Amino acid sequence: MTIPGPNGLLADNNQLYVASYPADGNTQDKHTIYRVTNLAQPQPEKVIEIPGQYDGIAFSTDKASLYITNWSPAGLSKIDLKTGKTVPVSIQLDKALMGPADITVANHRIYIPDLPNSRVVMVKEQ
């Protein structure tokens, strides 16, 4: 099996997380977040079942969760790696996110480039 529309990548030891983005803008069930647990013998598995247009992917500071960005609907979510539960991260902005791209987590903050709005948004980890 191959991963459709690989976009955001996150490597950790012998694991790889991949955010899937439909290049043609046509989101399907296969466009989600994947994990490959053995890079020597790659077998991708879905981390979540929620389809989207995923771009950024980063570990939380404690590595218990993943933060992911989605272009449709535009936003940031958090995935608990033990339970698989996915929850949106609340972001209060004067102008809503339009195109959240690759992200970085540092010092308990998440930095999100919002490409269409030509800005970087910073939020505290939740």
C-alpha positions as semicolon CSV with decimal commas, in nm:
position;residue;x (nm);y (nm);z (nm)
1;M;0,000;0,000;0,000
2;T;0,120;0,351;-0,074
3;I;0,024;0,671;0,104
4;P;-0,179;0,905;-0,117
5;G;-0,068;1,267;-0,140
6;P;0,214;1,254;0,116
7;N;0,269;1,604;0,247
8;G;0,375;1,668;0,607
9;L;0,635;1,427;0,745
10;L;0,743;1,357;1,102
11;A;1,015;1,103;1,181
12;D;1,085;0,958;1,525
13;N;1,333;0,672;1,569
14;N;1,216;0,400;1,332
15;Q;0,866;0,548;1,284
16;L;0,732;0,792;1,029
17;Y;0,408;0,990;1,044
18;V;0,265;1,121;0,718
19;A;-0,006;1,381;0,659
20;S;-0,200;1,313;0,339
21;Y;-0,315;1,600;0,115
22;P;-0,520;1,558;-0,203
23;A;-0,326;1,748;-0,471
24;D;-0,643;1,790;-0,681
25;G;-0,842;1,928;-0,384
26;N;-1,080;1,629;-0,392
27;T;-1,072;1,493;-0,035
28;Q;-1,140;1,121;-0,006
29;D;-1,140;0,870;0,282
30;K;-0,777;0,782;0,202
31;H;-0,657;1,137;0,281
32;T;-0,579;1,117;0,650
33;I;-0,285;1,076;0,890
34;Y;-0,068;0,765;0,856
35;R;0,200;0,596;1,064
36;V;0,473;0,362;0,940
37;T;0,615;0,177;1,241
38;N;0,896;-0,009;1,067
39;L;1,084;0,182;0,799
40;A;1,279;-0,129;0,695
41;Q;0,949;-0,300;0,605
42;P;0,702;-0,013;0,558
43;Q;0,334;-0,092;0,613
44;P;0,135;0,233;0,647
45;E;-0,158;0,232;0,889
46;K;-0,415;0,504;0,949
47;V;-0,377;0,691;1,277
48;I;-0,722;0,848;1,237
49;E;-1,015;0,787;1,004
50;I;-1,113;1,153;0,956
51;P;-1,042;1,256;0,594
52;G;-0,898;1,599;0,530
53;Q;-0,644;1,811;0,350
54;Y;-0,362;1,763;0,599
55;D;-0,040;1,958;0,588
56;G;0,150;2,016;0,914
57;I;0,229;1,751;1,170
58;A;0,431;1,777;1,493
59;F;0,462;1,605;1,829
60;S;0,336;1,770;2,144
61;T;0,615;1,854;2,387
62;D;0,550;1,533;2,585
63;K;0,522;1,326;2,261
64;A;0,190;1,181;2,383
65;S;-0,001;1,358;2,106
66;L;0,029;1,485;1,752
67;Y;-0,076;1,829;1,637
68;I;-0,200;1,840;1,278
69;T;-0,315;2,115;1,045
70;N;-0,596;2,076;0,796
71;W;-0,685;2,306;0,508
72;S;-1,045;2,181;0,483
73;P;-1,187;2,272;0,722
74;A;-0,899;2,507;0,804
75;G;-0,776;2,444;1,156
76;L;-0,549;2,274;1,406
77;S;-0,630;1,948;1,584
78;K;-0,467;1,729;1,846
79;I;-0,452;1,348;1,827
80;D;-0,398;1,149;2,147
81;L;-0,157;0,873;2,036
82;K;-0,283;0,623;2,297
83;T;-0,656;0,655;2,226
84;G;-0,663;0,799;1,873
85;K;-0,909;1,061;1,994
86;T;-0,891;1,374;1,778
87;V;-1,004;1,712;1,910
88;P;-0,990;2,057;1,752
89;V;-0,758;2,309;1,917
90;S;-0,935;2,633;1,997
91;I;-0,769;2,935;1,836
92;Q;-0,907;3,283;1,896
93;L;-0,814;3,516;1,608
94;D;-0,954;3,835;1,457
95;K;-0,913;3,677;1,113
96;A;-0,972;3,300;1,093
97;L;-0,708;3,057;0,969
98;M;-0,737;2,996;0,596
99;G;-0,440;2,779;0,506
100;P;-0,258;2,635;0,806
101;A;0,061;2,475;0,676
102;D;0,362;2,299;0,834
103;I;0,392;2,355;1,206
104;T;0,658;2,364;1,474
105;V;0,619;2,303;1,847
106;A;0,874;2,475;2,072
107;N;0,864;2,594;2,433
108;H;0,503;2,470;2,474
109;R;0,387;2,683;2,181
110;I;0,264;2,585;1,836
111;Y;0,376;2,801;1,543
112;I;0,142;2,782;1,245
113;P;0,212;2,947;0,909
114;D;-0,117;3,068;0,760
115;L;-0,013;3,096;0,395
116;P;-0,310;3,280;0,238
117;N;-0,305;3,539;0,520
118;S;0,077;3,583;0,503
119;R;0,124;3,542;0,877
120;V;0,247;3,308;1,146
121;V;0,004;3,231;1,429
122;M;0,132;3,124;1,770
123;V;-0,084;2,937;2,023
124;K;-0,007;2,766;2,352
125;E;-0,014;2,389;2,363
126;Q;-0,339;2,242;2,495
